[in-house]
Amino acid sequence: MIRTMAVIGTGLIGTSVALAASRQGVLVYLSDRNRSVARTAAALGAGLTRTPPERVDLAVLAVPPSQVGAVLTDAQEHELADVYTDVASVKVGPERIALSRAPDPSRYVGGHPLVGRERSGPLAARAELFRDHPWALTPSPMTSDAAFNQALELVALCGAVPVVAQSQAHDEAVALTSHVPHLLAGLMAARLRDAPAGMARLAGQGLYDVTRSAGGDSRLWADVLQSNAAAVAGVVKRVHADMAMLIAALDQLAEPDGGDRDEGMRTVMELFDRGAAGLAGIPGRRPGAGGGSAVRVKVPDRPGELPRLLGAIADFGVESEDAAVDADEAGALTVGFTVRPGAADRIVASLRVGGWEAVRPNAAGPHFTDMVRKGDGIPPGAVSK
Amino acid sequence: MIRTMAVIGTGLIGTSVALAASRQGVLVYLSDRNRSVARTAAALGAGLTRTPPERVDLAVLAVPPSQVGAVLTDAQEHELADVYTDVASVKVGPERIALSRAPDPSRYVGGHPLVGRERSGPLAARAELFRDHPWALTPSPMTSDAAFNQALELVALCGAVPVVAQSQAHDEAVALTSHVPHLLAGLMAARLRDAPAGMARLAGQGLYDVTRSAGGDSRLWADVLQSNAAAVAGVVKRVHADMAMLIAALDQLAEPDGGDRDEGMRTVMELFDRGAAGLAGIPGRRPGAGGGSAVRVKVPDRPGELPRLLGAIADFGVESEDAAVDADEAGALTVGFTVRPGAADRIVASLRVGGWEAVRPNAAGPHFTDMVRKGDGIPPGAVSK
């Protein structure tokens, strides 16, 4: 049970943890080597800038990866808390120091909340920062069950979803899913210095998306990369090799009338196909991407019916972009979409009550259009009553 | 004056243009080589799937870059419209064909609305898609004023911001600001196939941001890259060279106890610094990034005052992340932020009416913290009444 907590380091993450804990009634003690930063966190309602009068239930070390080991060792030597966790995005290094140098490795469990970090500092903190985001926990073989449960309670208190992993597997995964994406954002942003004056007006959404995280705290990011350099280098080298292939393909495509254009086009398409396959593996990117039950609804041939139907299915959480429309020989439109397995019957029934001709084809697939293309959808006749 | 319009190609962009025009009372005729797609657009209220009975005021060619030239030539041969524009994201190729093969190059002006394209198809279309986004227009030396003005009217009708450029300059700019970001998104997404099972749970916001555009229409994107291959290859080669430097730095950082760690760290920090410099050149990324007037407000030493002040400045469009807090020797907090030049006096007056001790230091700078660090802010004494 967490009743008292010490947060060391009151930047974006530390202050957000402290705000979430304070809101739940936990007594939080804040410290930061920069006094202004700690006082700012306190003034935001994150806790007290006072030394805890007695041992706290949990200490959260919200310092850069390279400092976690030293701060943990120091805190344990002063018996600051019963249990210690951290929020650094690299876990092998801190665990190694916990096991080799810290007074009591059984009381430490590594942690890493996965949230956007393009902002920094306590003013960017929010109690809700972690809500529904993954929060990795990397208990070592020495970590006690009591310590692990205390960390799980912290994650629950912050509204996050715990994901348990070994520190090595964690570091390799975040090299791929977090650190290399950030480096690519930085590499792209660095190129923007080449933009001719005025042409930055032509910046579009894709650029904002790709470069967003490059606005983060560069000292913190450099610390992260240093702490996970080997895993990050491995991924970057593979991206570099893919990019060399892409350059060769672009050179082929740039030839005015060369015979290699088809080969260049194939290479580019293959890259995009691999990208689509990679994206399909990320959870939550698209409703229904993980499979689901198909629903099909006939669109009456009157003005305004398609928008009205899209509004009706939006009530079930289906975005119009995730639906597909098909016209039969006579030009009649049918809308198809995919919903969570188990929800399809209820949705079909609701749509029928609303006057729509809705059916649930037997075949289930991630995309209606695929289903139709393969010819395993219901025959058009089955739709009209 | 645009009273009638033909839209050829009713995907995301064509249908969105048609929806925007229809809402403004323009009579829109839709066509698409895929009948389902055109009928879907019509059912959404974008216009009529009928051949125009007479010449329309404007034809919008919303087809992939490689097809613009042929479609333009064909449409002009049939005298479809008074004026022709397109929405392809590459402009040199279409212009070349307009000048060399189309019956009347004076009636054509190249266009390119810059919007996110991670979705595709008419169901993703919205009349508001272009609102406040840049829309490039690339009149050729042959384009008549009448044609150019018709295109400007289209941009206004869609609520977008026209940006005029030469086709060559446009293509080089979007290689940097749009096409290469998309390729990096694809390269990153392709790497995700390597993610060990289950570890995709550790996907964070940075990954979603960087890979978002990789979910777009890959055939369309391949067409775009093919049509702008030389400019794209130029930028990708520079990113590739930067990445080689970064790999060398990561290898230095991964050495257990090598003497090159400092050099590796310098290279990484330098990359991030260049990225920050590049980002600073993109308009609209951060309020006040383009310079502004500093405002400084004292935070009363009572619980809840800092959040209350942040709420008060939020009413003036200042996000809390863009403010900075400073503590004096006695621990009293002061909040500093930057507002549009000209707005500072009004905001200071309003804050004072609200009971805050607000001042406007003489020195203006993009960031309060920089100002304070350089010592050219107002002395602390000046703040307290």
mmCIF file of C-alpha atoms in Angstrom, chain B residues 1-228:
data_model
loop_
_atom_site.group_PDB
_atom_site.id
_atom_site.type_symbol
_atom_site.label_atom_id
_atom_site.label_comp_id
_atom_site.label_asym_id
_atom_site.label_seq_id
_atom_site.Cartn_x
_atom_site.Cartn_y
_atom_site.Cartn_z
ATOM 1 C CA MET B 1 -16.058 33.000 -60.634
ATOM 2 C CA ILE B 2 -16.525 29.270 -60.079
ATOM 3 C CA ARG B 3 -20.137 28.219 -60.555
ATOM 4 C CA THR B 4 -19.553 24.798 -62.101
ATOM 5 C CA MET B 5 -16.709 22.389 -61.536
ATOM 6 C CA ALA B 6 -15.599 18.964 -62.734
ATOM 7 C CA VAL B 7 -13.603 16.792 -60.352
ATOM 8 C CA ILE B 8 -11.742 13.920 -62.005
ATOM 9 C CA GLY B 9 -10.683 11.354 -59.423
ATOM 10 C CA THR B 10 -12.804 11.146 -56.278
ATOM 11 C CA GLY B 11 -10.356 9.812 -53.731
ATOM 12 C CA LEU B 12 -9.580 11.598 -50.467
ATOM 13 C CA ILE B 13 -8.461 14.874 -52.045
ATOM 14 C CA GLY B 14 -10.858 15.062 -54.995
ATOM 15 C CA THR B 15 -13.895 14.270 -52.857
ATOM 16 C CA SER B 16 -12.825 16.765 -50.188
ATOM 17 C CA VAL B 17 -12.458 19.503 -52.824
ATOM 18 C CA ALA B 18 -15.865 18.557 -54.217
ATOM 19 C CA LEU B 19 -17.475 18.614 -50.773
ATOM 20 C CA ALA B 20 -15.994 22.041 -50.005
ATOM 21 C CA ALA B 21 -17.161 23.415 -53.371
ATOM 22 C CA SER B 22 -20.644 21.868 -53.132
ATOM 23 C CA ARG B 23 -21.149 23.394 -49.688
ATOM 24 C CA GLN B 24 -20.403 26.797 -51.207
ATOM 25 C CA GLY B 25 -23.050 26.312 -53.864
ATOM 26 C CA VAL B 26 -20.833 25.220 -56.734
ATOM 27 C CA LEU B 27 -22.410 22.647 -59.064
ATOM 28 C CA VAL B 28 -19.900 19.784 -59.080
ATOM 29 C CA TYR B 29 -19.637 16.930 -61.591
ATOM 30 C CA LEU B 30 -17.745 13.876 -60.346
ATOM 31 C CA SER B 31 -15.942 11.141 -62.227
ATOM 32 C CA ASP B 32 -13.582 8.344 -61.337
ATOM 33 C CA ARG B 33 -12.369 5.366 -63.305
ATOM 34 C CA ASN B 34 -13.763 3.277 -60.424
ATOM 35 C CA ARG B 35 -17.542 3.713 -60.500
ATOM 36 C CA SER B 36 -18.036 2.678 -56.845
ATOM 37 C CA VAL B 37 -15.666 5.414 -55.763
ATOM 38 C CA ALA B 38 -17.469 8.121 -57.757
ATOM 39 C CA ARG B 39 -20.890 6.953 -56.545
ATOM 40 C CA THR B 40 -19.650 6.934 -52.964
ATOM 41 C CA ALA B 41 -18.467 10.536 -53.325
ATOM 42 C CA ALA B 42 -21.848 11.486 -54.771
ATOM 43 C CA ALA B 43 -23.705 9.741 -51.935
ATOM 44 C CA LEU B 44 -21.622 11.791 -49.499
ATOM 45 C CA GLY B 45 -23.041 14.935 -51.077
ATOM 46 C CA ALA B 46 -19.939 15.839 -53.092
ATOM 47 C CA GLY B 47 -21.772 16.311 -56.394
ATOM 48 C CA LEU B 48 -23.321 14.516 -59.362
ATOM 49 C CA THR B 49 -21.921 11.511 -61.234
ATOM 50 C CA ARG B 50 -22.987 12.926 -64.549
ATOM 51 C CA THR B 51 -21.129 14.259 -67.588
ATOM 52 C CA PRO B 52 -21.261 18.075 -67.537
ATOM 53 C CA PRO B 53 -23.821 19.270 -70.118
ATOM 54 C CA GLU B 54 -21.562 22.198 -71.066
ATOM 55 C CA ARG B 55 -18.067 23.507 -70.421
ATOM 56 C CA VAL B 56 -17.491 23.976 -66.667
ATOM 57 C CA ASP B 57 -15.690 26.918 -65.087
ATOM 58 C CA LEU B 58 -12.952 24.794 -63.489
ATOM 59 C CA ALA B 59 -11.706 21.220 -63.780
ATOM 60 C CA VAL B 60 -9.816 19.774 -60.816
ATOM 61 C CA LEU B 61 -7.653 16.809 -61.785
ATOM 62 C CA ALA B 62 -7.285 14.724 -58.630
ATOM 63 C CA VAL B 63 -5.283 11.853 -60.083
ATOM 64 C CA PRO B 64 -1.771 10.547 -59.244
ATOM 65 C CA PRO B 65 1.152 12.715 -60.448
ATOM 66 C CA SER B 66 2.123 10.434 -63.311
ATOM 67 C CA GLN B 67 -1.389 10.674 -64.797
ATOM 68 C CA VAL B 68 -1.944 14.435 -64.567
ATOM 69 C CA GLY B 69 -0.364 15.204 -67.946
ATOM 70 C CA ALA B 70 -2.396 12.636 -69.878
ATOM 71 C CA VAL B 71 -5.668 13.498 -68.130
ATOM 72 C CA LEU B 72 -5.072 17.227 -68.695
ATOM 73 C CA THR B 73 -4.359 16.710 -72.388
ATOM 74 C CA ASP B 74 -7.453 14.563 -72.803
ATOM 75 C CA ALA B 75 -9.691 16.973 -70.881
ATOM 76 C CA GLN B 76 -8.466 19.981 -72.872
ATOM 77 C CA GLU B 77 -9.000 18.129 -76.145
ATOM 78 C CA HIS B 78 -12.621 17.609 -75.078
ATOM 79 C CA GLU B 79 -12.911 21.242 -73.925
ATOM 80 C CA LEU B 80 -14.126 20.115 -70.529
ATOM 81 C CA ALA B 81 -13.435 23.407 -68.722
ATOM 82 C CA ASP B 82 -12.320 27.016 -68.986
ATOM 83 C CA VAL B 83 -9.490 26.475 -66.507
ATOM 84 C CA TYR B 84 -7.664 23.373 -65.291
ATOM 85 C CA THR B 85 -5.766 22.685 -62.099
ATOM 86 C CA ASP B 86 -4.560 19.541 -60.340
ATOM 87 C CA VAL B 87 -3.781 18.505 -56.772
ATOM 88 C CA ALA B 88 -0.749 16.266 -57.300
ATOM 89 C CA SER B 89 2.144 16.632 -54.889
ATOM 90 C CA VAL B 90 4.689 16.847 -57.718
ATOM 91 C CA LYS B 91 4.570 19.763 -60.143
ATOM 92 C CA VAL B 92 7.495 19.704 -62.614
ATOM 93 C CA GLY B 93 6.305 16.677 -64.584
ATOM 94 C CA PRO B 94 2.682 17.826 -65.065
ATOM 95 C CA GLU B 95 3.865 21.318 -66.049
ATOM 96 C CA ARG B 96 6.276 19.896 -68.611
ATOM 97 C CA ILE B 97 3.457 17.965 -70.300
ATOM 98 C CA ALA B 98 1.084 20.948 -70.085
ATOM 99 C CA LEU B 99 3.671 23.100 -71.883
ATOM 100 C CA SER B 100 4.670 20.529 -74.481
ATOM 101 C CA ARG B 101 1.561 18.518 -75.262
ATOM 102 C CA ALA B 102 -1.660 20.007 -73.860
ATOM 103 C CA PRO B 103 -3.734 22.063 -76.335
ATOM 104 C CA ASP B 104 -3.756 25.233 -74.189
ATOM 105 C CA PRO B 105 -1.126 25.626 -71.447
ATOM 106 C CA SER B 106 -2.407 29.124 -70.642
ATOM 107 C CA ARG B 107 -5.515 27.567 -69.073
ATOM 108 C CA TYR B 108 -3.564 25.292 -66.676
ATOM 109 C CA VAL B 109 -2.124 26.129 -63.258
ATOM 110 C CA GLY B 110 -0.510 23.461 -61.108
ATOM 111 C CA GLY B 111 -1.796 23.039 -57.557
ATOM 112 C CA HIS B 112 -0.950 21.020 -54.469
ATOM 113 C CA PRO B 113 -2.901 21.177 -51.200
ATOM 114 C CA LEU B 114 -0.653 20.072 -48.309
ATOM 115 C CA VAL B 115 -2.660 17.843 -46.047
ATOM 116 C CA GLY B 116 -2.070 14.579 -44.193
ATOM 117 C CA ARG B 117 -2.645 11.552 -46.340
ATOM 118 C CA GLU B 118 -2.421 8.643 -43.976
ATOM 119 C CA ARG B 119 -6.015 7.876 -44.954
ATOM 120 C CA SER B 120 -7.298 7.473 -48.463
ATOM 121 C CA GLY B 121 -10.555 7.107 -50.372
ATOM 122 C CA PRO B 122 -13.745 9.196 -50.439
ATOM 123 C CA LEU B 123 -14.986 8.021 -47.023
ATOM 124 C CA ALA B 124 -12.033 9.805 -45.410
ATOM 125 C CA ALA B 125 -12.928 13.045 -47.226
ATOM 126 C CA ARG B 126 -14.069 16.166 -45.370
ATOM 127 C CA ALA B 127 -15.051 19.589 -46.658
ATOM 128 C CA GLU B 128 -12.806 21.052 -43.954
ATOM 129 C CA LEU B 129 -9.734 18.991 -44.905
ATOM 130 C CA PHE B 130 -7.835 21.979 -46.308
ATOM 131 C CA ARG B 131 -8.890 24.625 -43.778
ATOM 132 C CA ASP B 132 -5.840 26.735 -42.811
ATOM 133 C CA HIS B 133 -3.442 24.352 -44.579
ATOM 134 C CA PRO B 134 -0.996 25.592 -47.217
ATOM 135 C CA TRP B 135 -2.013 25.035 -50.848
ATOM 136 C CA ALA B 136 0.815 25.471 -53.345
ATOM 137 C CA LEU B 137 0.085 27.007 -56.749
ATOM 138 C CA THR B 138 2.737 26.795 -59.452
ATOM 139 C CA PRO B 139 1.712 28.961 -62.417
ATOM 140 C CA SER B 140 3.955 28.411 -65.450
ATOM 141 C CA PRO B 141 5.197 31.317 -67.613
ATOM 142 C CA MET B 142 2.294 30.446 -69.930
ATOM 143 C CA THR B 143 -0.466 30.486 -67.289
ATOM 144 C CA SER B 144 -2.949 33.309 -67.873
ATOM 145 C CA ASP B 145 -3.989 35.668 -65.080
ATOM 146 C CA ALA B 146 -7.562 34.477 -65.518
ATOM 147 C CA ALA B 147 -6.546 30.864 -64.912
ATOM 148 C CA PHE B 148 -4.388 31.797 -61.931
ATOM 149 C CA ASN B 149 -7.220 33.781 -60.346
ATOM 150 C CA GLN B 150 -9.623 30.878 -60.838
ATOM 151 C CA ALA B 151 -7.171 28.617 -58.962
ATOM 152 C CA LEU B 152 -6.814 31.210 -56.210
ATOM 153 C CA GLU B 153 -10.589 31.230 -55.884
ATOM 154 C CA LEU B 154 -10.587 27.439 -55.481
ATOM 155 C CA VAL B 155 -8.008 27.699 -52.696
ATOM 156 C CA ALA B 156 -10.071 30.376 -50.940
ATOM 157 C CA LEU B 157 -13.224 28.298 -51.357
ATOM 158 C CA CYS B 158 -11.492 25.428 -49.561
ATOM 159 C CA GLY B 159 -10.319 27.724 -46.750
ATOM 160 C CA ALA B 160 -6.648 27.048 -47.494
ATOM 161 C CA VAL B 161 -3.685 29.435 -47.614
ATOM 162 C CA PRO B 162 -2.213 29.888 -51.111
ATOM 163 C CA VAL B 163 1.581 29.622 -51.444
ATOM 164 C CA VAL B 164 2.968 30.514 -54.873
ATOM 165 C CA ALA B 165 6.138 28.832 -56.080
ATOM 166 C CA GLN B 166 7.893 27.775 -59.244
ATOM 167 C CA SER B 167 7.351 24.114 -59.995
ATOM 168 C CA GLN B 168 11.029 23.211 -59.592
ATOM 169 C CA ALA B 169 11.323 25.005 -56.229
ATOM 170 C CA HIS B 170 8.072 23.386 -55.117
ATOM 171 C CA ASP B 171 9.260 19.879 -55.932
ATOM 172 C CA GLU B 172 12.573 20.385 -54.126
ATOM 173 C CA ALA B 173 10.775 21.792 -51.077
ATOM 174 C CA VAL B 174 8.236 18.983 -50.797
ATOM 175 C CA ALA B 175 10.967 16.367 -51.297
ATOM 176 C CA LEU B 176 12.338 17.741 -48.029
ATOM 177 C CA THR B 177 9.127 18.549 -46.167
ATOM 178 C CA SER B 178 6.854 15.739 -47.312
ATOM 179 C CA HIS B 179 8.316 12.959 -49.469
ATOM 180 C CA VAL B 180 11.424 12.160 -47.434
ATOM 181 C CA PRO B 181 9.500 12.297 -44.111
ATOM 182 C CA HIS B 182 7.136 9.764 -45.645
ATOM 183 C CA LEU B 183 10.025 7.534 -46.708
ATOM 184 C CA LEU B 184 11.502 7.655 -43.219
ATOM 185 C CA ALA B 185 8.093 6.690 -41.841
ATOM 186 C CA GLY B 186 8.099 3.729 -44.223
ATOM 187 C CA LEU B 187 11.670 2.709 -43.355
ATOM 188 C CA MET B 188 10.843 2.820 -39.648
ATOM 189 C CA ALA B 189 7.597 0.918 -40.096
ATOM 190 C CA ALA B 190 9.405 -1.736 -42.145
ATOM 191 C CA ARG B 191 11.771 -2.332 -39.218
ATOM 192 C CA LEU B 192 8.856 -3.120 -36.924
ATOM 193 C CA ARG B 193 8.564 -6.526 -38.502
ATOM 194 C CA ASP B 194 11.648 -7.319 -36.383
ATOM 195 C CA ALA B 195 9.821 -6.624 -33.128
ATOM 196 C CA PRO B 196 9.818 -9.709 -30.911
ATOM 197 C CA ALA B 197 6.318 -11.033 -30.216
ATOM 198 C CA GLY B 198 4.625 -9.122 -27.437
ATOM 199 C CA MET B 199 7.144 -6.311 -27.401
ATOM 200 C CA ALA B 200 4.955 -4.266 -29.725
ATOM 201 C CA ARG B 201 3.100 -3.512 -26.480
ATOM 202 C CA LEU B 202 5.947 -1.127 -25.771
ATOM 203 C CA ALA B 203 5.054 1.101 -28.706
ATOM 204 C CA GLY B 204 4.943 4.696 -27.534
ATOM 205 C CA GLN B 205 3.733 7.979 -28.924
ATOM 206 C CA GLY B 206 7.015 8.668 -30.702
ATOM 207 C CA LEU B 207 6.569 5.556 -32.798
ATOM 208 C CA TYR B 208 2.967 6.412 -33.662
ATOM 209 C CA ASP B 209 4.020 9.913 -34.694
ATOM 210 C CA VAL B 210 6.974 8.866 -36.817
ATOM 211 C CA THR B 211 5.197 6.028 -38.622
ATOM 212 C CA ARG B 212 1.753 7.619 -39.007
ATOM 213 C CA SER B 213 2.027 8.545 -42.671
ATOM 214 C CA ALA B 214 3.326 5.069 -43.571
ATOM 215 C CA GLY B 215 -0.300 3.932 -43.448
ATOM 216 C CA GLY B 216 -1.143 5.895 -46.599
ATOM 217 C CA ASP B 217 -1.945 4.654 -50.096
ATOM 218 C CA SER B 218 1.304 2.950 -51.135
ATOM 219 C CA ARG B 219 0.541 2.937 -54.865
ATOM 220 C CA LEU B 220 -0.086 6.681 -54.770
ATOM 221 C CA TRP B 221 3.085 7.267 -52.776
ATOM 222 C CA ALA B 222 5.183 5.148 -55.136
ATOM 223 C CA ASP B 223 3.808 7.242 -57.997
ATOM 224 C CA VAL B 224 4.739 10.424 -56.141
ATOM 225 C CA LEU B 225 8.291 9.221 -55.482
ATOM 226 C CA GLN B 226 8.748 8.131 -59.061
ATOM 227 C CA SER B 227 7.631 11.564 -60.221
ATOM 228 C CA ASN B 228 10.030 13.379 -57.889
#
